[in-house]
Short mmCIF file of C-alpha atoms in Angstrom, two decimals:
data_model
loop_
_atom_site.label_atom_id
_atom_site.label_comp_id
_atom_site.label_asym_id
_atom_site.label_seq_id
_atom_site.Cartn_x
_atom_site.Cartn_y
_atom_site.Cartn_z
CA MET A 2 -6.61 -17.83 -8.56
CA GLY A 3 -10.07 -16.35 -8.78
CA THR A 4 -9.19 -13.81 -6.10
CA LEU A 5 -5.99 -12.87 -7.90
CA ILE A 6 -7.70 -12.27 -11.23
CA LEU A 7 -10.53 -10.29 -9.68
CA VAL A 8 -8.05 -8.05 -7.89
CA ILE A 9 -5.88 -7.50 -10.95
CA PHE A 10 -8.80 -6.88 -13.24
CA GLY A 11 -11.17 -5.29 -10.73
CA TRP A 12 -11.29 -2.29 -13.07
CA LEU A 13 -13.57 -3.98 -15.55
CA ALA A 14 -16.65 -1.88 -14.80
CA LEU A 15 -15.15 1.10 -16.55
CA GLY A 16 -16.55 3.87 -18.69
CA MET A 17 -16.47 7.53 -19.58
CA THR A 18 -19.06 10.26 -19.57
CA ALA A 19 -19.11 13.15 -21.99
CA GLU A 20 -18.49 16.38 -20.11
CA ALA A 21 -18.01 19.94 -21.23
CA ALA A 22 -14.50 21.25 -20.61
CA SER A 23 -13.75 24.34 -18.55
CA LEU A 24 -11.39 25.58 -21.26
CA ASP A 25 -13.13 27.73 -23.87
CA CYS A 26 -11.97 26.06 -27.06
CA GLY A 27 -13.53 28.82 -29.13
CA LYS A 28 -10.81 31.10 -27.75
CA ALA A 29 -7.93 28.59 -27.80
CA ALA A 30 -4.82 30.48 -28.93
CA THR A 31 -1.69 28.81 -27.57
CA LYS A 32 -0.25 25.49 -28.72
CA VAL A 33 -1.10 23.90 -25.38
CA GLU A 34 -4.72 25.08 -25.51
CA LYS A 35 -5.08 23.75 -29.06
CA LEU A 36 -3.61 20.39 -28.01
CA ILE A 37 -6.16 20.18 -25.19
CA CYS A 38 -9.07 21.14 -27.42
CA GLY A 39 -8.04 18.54 -29.99
CA ASP A 40 -8.02 15.64 -27.53
CA ASP A 41 -11.19 14.27 -25.88
CA GLU A 42 -9.30 12.86 -22.89
CA LEU A 43 -7.52 16.15 -22.21
CA LEU A 44 -10.84 17.98 -22.41
CA ARG A 45 -12.26 15.57 -19.85
CA LEU A 46 -9.27 16.03 -17.56
CA ASP A 47 -9.54 19.80 -17.88
CA ASN A 48 -13.14 19.59 -16.72
CA VAL A 49 -12.29 17.22 -13.85
CA LEU A 50 -9.49 19.54 -12.74
CA GLU A 51 -11.82 22.54 -12.68
CA LYS A 52 -14.37 20.64 -10.56
CA THR A 53 -11.66 19.34 -8.22
CA TYR A 54 -10.18 22.82 -7.85
CA GLN A 55 -13.56 24.31 -6.96
CA GLN A 56 -14.21 21.51 -4.45
CA ALA A 57 -10.86 22.19 -2.82
CA LEU A 58 -11.75 25.87 -2.44
CA GLU A 59 -15.10 24.94 -0.91
CA GLN A 60 -13.56 22.57 1.63
CA GLY A 61 -11.58 25.09 3.59
CA VAL A 62 -8.07 25.19 2.12
CA ASP A 63 -6.12 28.45 2.05
CA LYS A 64 -8.00 29.96 -0.90
CA GLN A 65 -5.44 32.62 -1.70
CA LYS A 66 -2.57 30.15 -1.67
CA THR A 67 -4.53 27.53 -3.60
CA SER A 68 -5.48 30.06 -6.28
CA GLU A 69 -1.91 31.21 -6.60
CA MET A 70 -0.65 27.63 -6.92
CA GLN A 71 -3.29 26.92 -9.56
CA ARG A 72 -2.12 29.90 -11.60
CA GLN A 73 1.47 28.74 -11.15
CA TRP A 74 0.52 25.24 -12.31
CA LEU A 75 -1.10 26.64 -15.46
CA LYS A 76 1.90 28.82 -16.23
CA GLU A 77 4.85 26.62 -15.30
CA LEU A 78 3.70 23.02 -15.53
CA ARG A 79 0.80 22.75 -17.97
CA ASN A 80 2.27 25.25 -20.43
CA TYR A 81 5.66 23.55 -20.10
CA CYS A 82 4.30 20.51 -21.97
CA HIS A 83 4.68 20.02 -25.71
CA ASP A 84 2.61 16.87 -26.31
CA GLU A 85 -0.54 15.12 -25.13
CA THR A 86 1.24 12.55 -22.95
CA CYS A 87 3.00 15.22 -20.92
CA LEU A 88 -0.26 17.15 -20.57
CA LYS A 89 -2.20 14.09 -19.40
CA ASN A 90 0.45 13.33 -16.81
CA ALA A 91 0.48 16.95 -15.65
CA TYR A 92 -3.31 17.09 -15.31
CA GLU A 93 -3.50 13.80 -13.41
CA ALA A 94 -0.71 14.88 -11.05
CA ARG A 95 -2.46 18.19 -10.30
CA ILE A 96 -5.87 16.54 -9.84
CA ASN A 97 -4.42 14.03 -7.39
CA GLU A 98 -2.60 16.78 -5.51
CA LEU A 99 -5.77 18.85 -5.18
CA LYS A 100 -7.67 15.82 -3.91
CA GLY A 101 -4.92 15.35 -1.35
CA HIS A 102 -5.20 19.01 -0.42
CA SER A 103 -8.90 18.59 0.21
CA SER A 104 -8.19 16.02 2.90
CA ARG A 105 -4.82 17.20 4.23
CA LEU A 106 -5.40 20.95 3.78
CA LYS A 107 -1.87 21.55 2.61
CA ILE A 108 -0.04 22.21 -0.64
CA ARG A 109 3.31 20.84 -1.81
CA GLN A 110 4.74 23.34 -4.23
CA HIS A 111 7.20 21.00 -5.93
CA HIS A 112 4.27 19.08 -7.42
CA VAL A 113 2.79 22.06 -9.18
CA SER A 114 5.73 23.89 -10.72
CA ARG A 115 8.37 23.32 -13.35
CA ALA A 116 10.59 22.07 -10.54
CA PHE A 117 8.37 19.00 -10.55
CA PHE A 118 10.01 18.04 -13.85
CA GLN A 119 13.44 19.36 -12.94
CA GLY A 120 13.64 17.60 -9.57
CA HIS A 121 11.54 14.54 -10.30
CA ARG A 122 12.80 11.22 -11.62
CA ILE A 123 12.99 10.86 -15.39
CA TYR A 124 12.57 7.75 -17.51
CA HIS A 125 15.01 6.95 -20.29
CA PHE A 126 14.78 4.03 -22.71
CA LYS A 127 17.64 1.99 -24.18
CA LEU A 128 17.08 -0.16 -27.28
CA THR A 129 18.30 -3.69 -26.47
CA LYS A 130 16.76 -5.68 -29.34
CA GLY A 131 16.00 -4.48 -32.85
CA LYS A 132 18.86 -2.03 -33.43
CA GLY A 133 18.85 -0.92 -37.04
CA VAL A 134 15.19 -1.80 -37.53
CA PRO A 135 13.51 1.48 -38.62
CA VAL A 136 10.44 1.16 -36.40
CA CYS A 137 12.58 0.28 -33.35
CA ASP A 138 14.93 3.23 -33.86
CA ALA A 139 12.05 5.64 -34.50
CA TYR A 140 10.08 4.44 -31.49
CA LEU A 141 13.16 4.83 -29.30
CA LYS A 142 13.34 8.48 -30.35
CA ARG A 143 9.64 8.88 -29.67
CA LEU A 144 9.93 7.36 -26.19
CA ASN A 145 12.94 9.46 -25.24
CA THR A 146 11.59 12.79 -26.46
CA THR A 147 8.42 12.50 -24.36
CA LYS A 148 8.33 13.91 -20.81
CA TYR A 149 6.81 11.63 -18.19
CA VAL A 150 5.56 12.66 -14.76
CA LYS A 151 5.33 9.01 -13.73
CA PRO A 152 6.64 5.71 -15.17
CA PRO A 153 4.96 5.23 -18.59
CA TYR A 154 3.49 1.81 -17.88
CA CYS A 155 0.35 3.25 -19.46
CA ASP A 156 -0.53 6.01 -21.93
CA ARG A 157 2.65 5.94 -23.99
CA PRO A 158 2.60 8.45 -26.88
CA GLU A 159 0.19 7.94 -29.79
CA ASN A 160 0.96 11.18 -31.61
CA ASP A 161 2.77 12.15 -34.81
CA ALA A 162 5.49 14.29 -33.20
CA ILE A 163 8.16 12.00 -34.71
CA LYS A 164 8.24 11.54 -38.49
CA GLY A 165 6.67 8.29 -39.68
CA PHE A 166 4.11 7.96 -36.89
CA THR A 167 0.39 8.57 -37.35
CA ARG A 168 -1.68 10.25 -34.65
CA LEU A 169 -4.29 7.88 -33.22
CA HIS A 170 -7.59 9.39 -32.16
CA ARG A 171 -9.14 8.00 -28.99
CA VAL A 172 -12.90 8.05 -28.55
CA PRO A 173 -13.88 7.81 -24.84
CA LEU A 174 -16.74 5.38 -24.21
CA SER A 175 -19.69 6.02 -21.92
CA THR A 176 -21.17 3.73 -19.29
CA ALA A 177 -23.89 2.83 -21.80
CA ASP A 178 -21.25 1.85 -24.35
CA VAL A 179 -19.75 -0.78 -22.02
CA HIS A 180 -23.01 -1.92 -20.47
CA ASP A 181 -23.14 -5.27 -22.26
CA LEU A 182 -19.41 -5.81 -22.56
CA PHE A 183 -18.68 -5.40 -18.86
CA PRO A 184 -20.03 -8.76 -17.63
CA ILE A 185 -18.66 -10.54 -20.71
CA ILE A 186 -15.12 -9.24 -20.31
CA GLY A 187 -15.32 -9.67 -16.54
CA ASN A 188 -16.05 -13.37 -16.96
CA PHE A 189 -13.54 -13.73 -19.77
CA MET A 190 -10.74 -12.32 -17.64
CA SER A 191 -11.61 -14.07 -14.39
CA LEU A 192 -12.70 -17.59 -15.34
CA ALA A 193 -10.16 -20.38 -15.23
CA ASN A 194 -10.44 -23.44 -17.48
CA GLN A 195 -11.71 -21.32 -20.35
CA LYS A 196 -11.28 -24.07 -22.89
CA ILE A 197 -14.39 -25.80 -21.59
CA LEU A 198 -16.45 -22.78 -22.68
CA ASP A 199 -17.44 -22.13 -26.28
CA TRP A 200 -16.73 -18.41 -26.56
CA ASN A 201 -17.97 -18.43 -30.17
CA ASP A 202 -21.45 -19.17 -28.81
CA MET A 203 -23.16 -15.78 -28.66
CA ASN A 204 -25.80 -17.30 -26.35
CA LEU A 205 -23.05 -17.85 -23.78
CA GLN A 206 -22.11 -14.18 -23.92
CA GLN A 207 -25.78 -13.21 -23.75
CA ARG A 208 -26.16 -15.22 -20.54
CA PHE A 209 -23.24 -13.33 -19.03
CA VAL A 210 -24.91 -10.06 -20.02
CA GLN A 211 -28.22 -11.05 -18.42
CA ALA A 212 -26.53 -12.28 -15.25
CA GLY A 213 -24.50 -9.09 -14.95
CA GLN A 214 -27.22 -6.48 -15.42
CA ASP A 215 -27.92 -5.72 -11.77
CA ARG A 216 -24.25 -5.63 -10.85
CA LEU A 217 -23.46 -3.12 -13.59
CA THR A 218 -26.55 -0.94 -13.46
CA LYS A 219 -26.63 -0.57 -9.68
CA THR A 220 -23.50 -0.97 -7.58
CA GLY A 221 -21.22 -1.18 -10.60
CA THR A 222 -22.40 2.14 -12.03
CA LYS A 223 -21.87 3.92 -8.72
CA LEU A 224 -18.34 2.58 -8.44
CA LEU A 225 -17.76 3.41 -12.08
CA GLN A 226 -18.69 7.04 -11.54
CA MET A 227 -16.42 7.24 -8.51
CA GLY A 228 -13.59 5.73 -10.51
CA ILE A 229 -14.10 8.27 -13.28
CA ASP A 230 -14.32 11.18 -10.86
CA GLU A 231 -11.05 10.19 -9.22
CA GLY A 232 -9.37 9.55 -12.55
CA TRP A 233 -8.77 5.83 -12.07
CA ALA A 234 -11.05 4.55 -14.85
CA LYS A 235 -10.53 4.99 -18.58
CA ILE A 236 -11.82 3.12 -21.61
CA TRP A 237 -11.70 4.06 -25.27
CA ARG A 238 -11.82 2.90 -28.88
CA TYR A 239 -10.10 4.40 -31.91
CA GLU A 240 -11.72 6.39 -34.71
CA PRO A 241 -11.06 5.63 -37.45
CA PRO A 242 -10.75 1.96 -36.45
CA ILE A 243 -7.24 0.52 -36.57
CA ASP A 244 -6.07 -2.56 -38.47
CA ILE A 245 -4.28 -4.24 -35.56
CA ASP A 246 -3.47 -7.41 -37.52
CA ASN A 247 -2.50 -5.56 -40.71
CA ASP A 248 -4.76 -7.65 -42.97
CA GLY A 249 -6.41 -4.70 -44.72
CA VAL A 250 -9.61 -4.92 -42.64
CA PRO A 251 -10.08 -2.45 -39.74
CA ASP A 252 -10.69 -3.93 -36.29
CA ASN A 253 -12.80 -2.49 -33.50
CA ILE A 254 -10.31 -2.30 -30.64
CA GLU A 255 -11.18 -1.20 -27.12
CA VAL A 256 -8.55 -0.41 -24.50
CA TRP A 257 -9.51 -0.75 -20.83
CA GLN A 258 -7.29 0.68 -18.13
CA GLY A 259 -7.13 1.58 -14.46
CA SER A 260 -9.39 0.75 -11.54
CA VAL A 261 -13.11 1.21 -11.06
CA LEU A 262 -12.57 1.35 -7.30
CA PRO A 263 -12.14 4.75 -5.66
CA SER A 264 -8.87 5.32 -3.81
CA GLY A 265 -10.55 4.80 -0.44
CA LEU A 266 -11.40 1.22 -1.48
CA GLY A 267 -7.96 0.41 -2.81
CA GLY A 268 -8.26 1.90 -6.30
CA ARG A 269 -5.00 2.51 -8.13
CA GLN A 270 -4.14 4.39 -11.29
CA CYS A 271 -3.05 2.50 -14.36
CA GLY A 272 0.57 1.43 -13.95
CA ASP A 273 0.64 1.67 -10.15
CA ASP A 274 2.19 -1.24 -8.26
CA ILE A 275 -0.65 -3.39 -6.88
CA SER A 276 1.47 -6.24 -5.49
CA ASP A 277 0.48 -5.25 -1.95
CA ILE A 278 -3.23 -5.53 -2.79
CA VAL A 279 -2.92 -9.04 -4.16
CA GLY A 280 -0.69 -10.31 -1.38
CA GLY A 281 1.11 -13.63 -1.30
CA ILE A 282 2.28 -13.26 -4.91
CA ASN A 283 6.03 -13.28 -5.45
CA THR A 284 5.93 -10.94 -8.41
CA THR A 285 5.47 -7.29 -9.28
CA LEU A 286 2.02 -6.40 -10.59
CA HIS A 287 0.87 -3.14 -12.13
CA GLN A 288 -2.69 -1.85 -12.49
CA PRO A 289 -3.33 -2.92 -16.08
CA GLN A 290 -4.12 -1.54 -19.50
CA VAL A 291 -5.47 -4.31 -21.74
CA ALA A 292 -6.77 -4.29 -25.32
CA PHE A 293 -9.66 -6.34 -26.70
CA VAL A 294 -11.17 -6.95 -30.14
CA VAL A 295 -14.93 -6.40 -29.98
CA THR A 296 -17.82 -6.59 -32.42
CA ASP A 297 -18.69 -3.58 -34.57
CA LYS A 298 -21.45 -2.36 -32.25
CA ASN A 299 -19.40 -2.82 -29.04
CA GLU A 300 -21.87 -5.44 -27.82
CA ARG A 301 -19.81 -8.63 -27.80
CA LEU A 302 -16.22 -9.71 -27.37
CA ASN A 303 -14.44 -11.27 -30.34
CA VAL A 304 -12.70 -13.90 -28.22
CA PRO A 305 -10.84 -15.86 -30.94
CA LYS A 306 -9.27 -12.72 -32.39
CA THR A 307 -8.49 -11.23 -28.98
CA VAL A 308 -6.72 -14.44 -27.98
CA ASP A 309 -4.92 -14.87 -31.32
CA ILE A 310 -3.51 -11.34 -31.23
CA PHE A 311 -3.02 -10.39 -27.59
CA ALA A 312 -2.74 -13.64 -25.60
CA HIS A 313 0.59 -14.78 -24.20
CA PRO A 314 1.77 -17.80 -26.25
CA LYS A 315 2.77 -19.72 -23.12
CA GLY A 316 -0.70 -19.74 -21.60
CA GLY A 317 -2.22 -18.49 -18.37
CA TYR A 318 -0.91 -17.50 -14.96
CA ARG A 319 1.13 -19.66 -12.63
CA PHE A 320 -0.19 -19.51 -9.06
CA TYR A 321 0.20 -21.35 -5.78
CA ASP A 322 -2.62 -23.74 -4.85
CA GLU A 323 -2.92 -23.31 -1.08
CA VAL A 324 -5.16 -26.39 -0.76
CA ASN A 325 -2.91 -28.86 -2.56
CA LYS A 326 0.31 -26.98 -1.68
CA LYS A 327 1.72 -26.81 -5.18
CA TRP A 328 2.26 -24.45 -8.10
CA VAL A 329 -0.21 -24.86 -10.96
CA MET A 330 -0.97 -23.11 -14.27
CA ALA A 331 -4.47 -21.66 -14.64
CA ASP A 332 -5.97 -21.83 -18.11
CA THR A 333 -7.02 -18.17 -17.96
CA PHE A 334 -6.58 -15.46 -20.57
CA ARG A 335 -3.21 -13.86 -20.03
CA PRO A 336 -2.17 -10.98 -22.30
CA VAL A 337 1.45 -10.76 -23.42
CA GLY A 338 1.76 -7.99 -20.86
CA SER A 339 -0.50 -5.92 -18.63
CA SER A 340 0.24 -2.52 -20.21
CA LEU A 341 -0.83 -2.95 -23.84
CA GLY A 342 -0.48 0.14 -26.03
CA ILE A 343 -0.97 0.64 -29.78
CA PHE A 344 0.77 2.79 -32.38
CA GLU A 345 1.03 3.18 -36.15
CA TYR A 346 4.33 3.66 -37.97
CA GLN A 347 4.60 4.08 -41.75
CA GLY A 348 1.14 2.63 -42.28
CA ILE A 349 1.76 -0.48 -40.14
CA PHE A 350 0.14 -1.05 -36.74
CA TYR A 351 2.10 -2.34 -33.76
CA PHE A 352 1.36 -2.93 -30.10
CA ASP A 353 3.71 -2.76 -27.14
CA THR A 354 3.72 -3.75 -23.48
CA PHE A 355 5.94 -4.00 -20.46
CA PHE A 356 6.55 -7.56 -19.37
CA ASP A 357 5.71 -8.62 -15.82
CA SER A 358 7.46 -10.91 -13.38
CA TRP A 359 5.69 -13.95 -14.79
CA GLY A 360 8.22 -13.71 -17.60
CA ASP A 361 8.91 -12.44 -21.09
CA ILE A 362 7.35 -13.75 -24.31
CA GLU A 363 9.13 -17.07 -23.76
CA ASN A 364 8.30 -17.15 -20.04
CA LYS A 365 11.99 -16.62 -19.32
CA ARG A 366 13.87 -14.01 -17.29
CA LYS A 367 11.30 -14.31 -14.49
CA LYS A 368 13.92 -13.54 -11.85
CA ASP A 369 15.57 -10.81 -13.89
CA GLY A 370 15.42 -7.61 -11.88
CA ASP A 371 14.89 -5.62 -15.09
CA ILE A 372 11.96 -7.61 -16.47
CA ASP A 373 9.34 -5.21 -15.02
CA ASN A 374 11.03 -2.33 -16.87
CA THR A 375 11.39 -4.19 -20.17
CA LEU A 376 9.16 -2.84 -22.95
CA ALA A 377 8.56 -4.97 -26.05
CA VAL A 378 7.02 -4.06 -29.41
CA PHE A 379 5.02 -6.64 -31.40
CA LEU A 380 3.81 -6.89 -34.98
CA ARG A 381 0.75 -8.93 -35.91
CA LYS A 382 0.85 -9.86 -39.59
CA ASP A 383 0.00 -12.88 -41.77
CA GLY A 384 -1.74 -14.55 -38.85
CA LYS A 385 1.30 -14.44 -36.56
CA THR A 386 2.40 -12.24 -33.67
CA LYS A 387 6.12 -11.51 -33.64
CA GLN A 388 8.27 -9.49 -31.27
CA ILE A 389 10.15 -6.79 -33.17
CA CYS A 390 11.84 -4.52 -30.59
CA GLU A 391 12.77 -4.46 -26.93
CA TYR A 392 13.74 -1.58 -24.66
CA LEU A 393 14.99 -1.24 -21.11
CA MET A 394 13.55 1.65 -19.13
CA ASN A 395 15.92 3.26 -16.62
CA GLU A 396 14.97 5.70 -13.91
CA ARG A 397 17.28 8.42 -12.73
CA ASP A 398 17.16 11.77 -11.01
CA ASN A 399 16.64 14.68 -13.34
CA LYS A 400 19.30 17.15 -12.19
#
């Protein structure tokens, strides 16, 4: 089980660095440029794209063709977007394509033109539970009016494009911001039999910090930077803080996603299928996006609140014990799903996630072929977490 957890959550040495964007925001005129300049993550991606593009030109690709395709991408793909989610997907797709060009020295036009949307698969949601509930109907509209370049297992919309929703503002965190939290969360996610540990004991968390210093500041930081450069690693908090449990007191929430490992070492983007990496697991696994409640100064993990709000009510993961040749349940933190997202509707905060093949909120439908594409919305209020909505995501060719 330890191997499984470390593989699934091998992204825990994450972080972000503040970088100047290549776009001159002082001259931003179009709607797309203003969207980019108003979003820290898009500014970061714009800077990464510029660096990746320059590296591609330096590494011997057809410069004329590459420049022309870059101009075409700006005109037909980036400027085709109308919201932040579409833009983030477009940037990540172009960055990954350019990195591929650097090694393969070729360009695939359908990935950098409007035809990418027109000929690619699209993702449509159907409301299966919660019909007539205002938040469920409104969120359905929000999901289905957003363009996705890839399955939205991560980075679902957090904007106010649909009436009733409030735009959430992400604040990217630096390596220094997650320095202390990294070893704490790493142990929290990977240790079985957690009930024998007193997670309210701050001395316990301090020991994890001290034991993890070398790993984070040396090898971990190098891998972190590689993960950021390749776009696998993301971590952020919200400003202003959000009231995830709707008790009138804001909570300091951090969202960790993706993989710290570079692609050459098996790194995957958030939402990618990682079942082949784990091996021997009869279930579909996606590179995760998980939310945590942390202390005000981002130094410690608020374990009781994280567990109360985000933990699966049926406990940890079921895995096969190769030594004793039997299936057992590990007492390890298991979120309700591995793609946790947050949104605010009419002044109330909700979180959503796709289920995985370990089962739904009741640990049922494990063998249901649709369970991996089932998205659920939850409300935390009055000390209880309740499922409010459920959607089925369908893929089809966009013709």
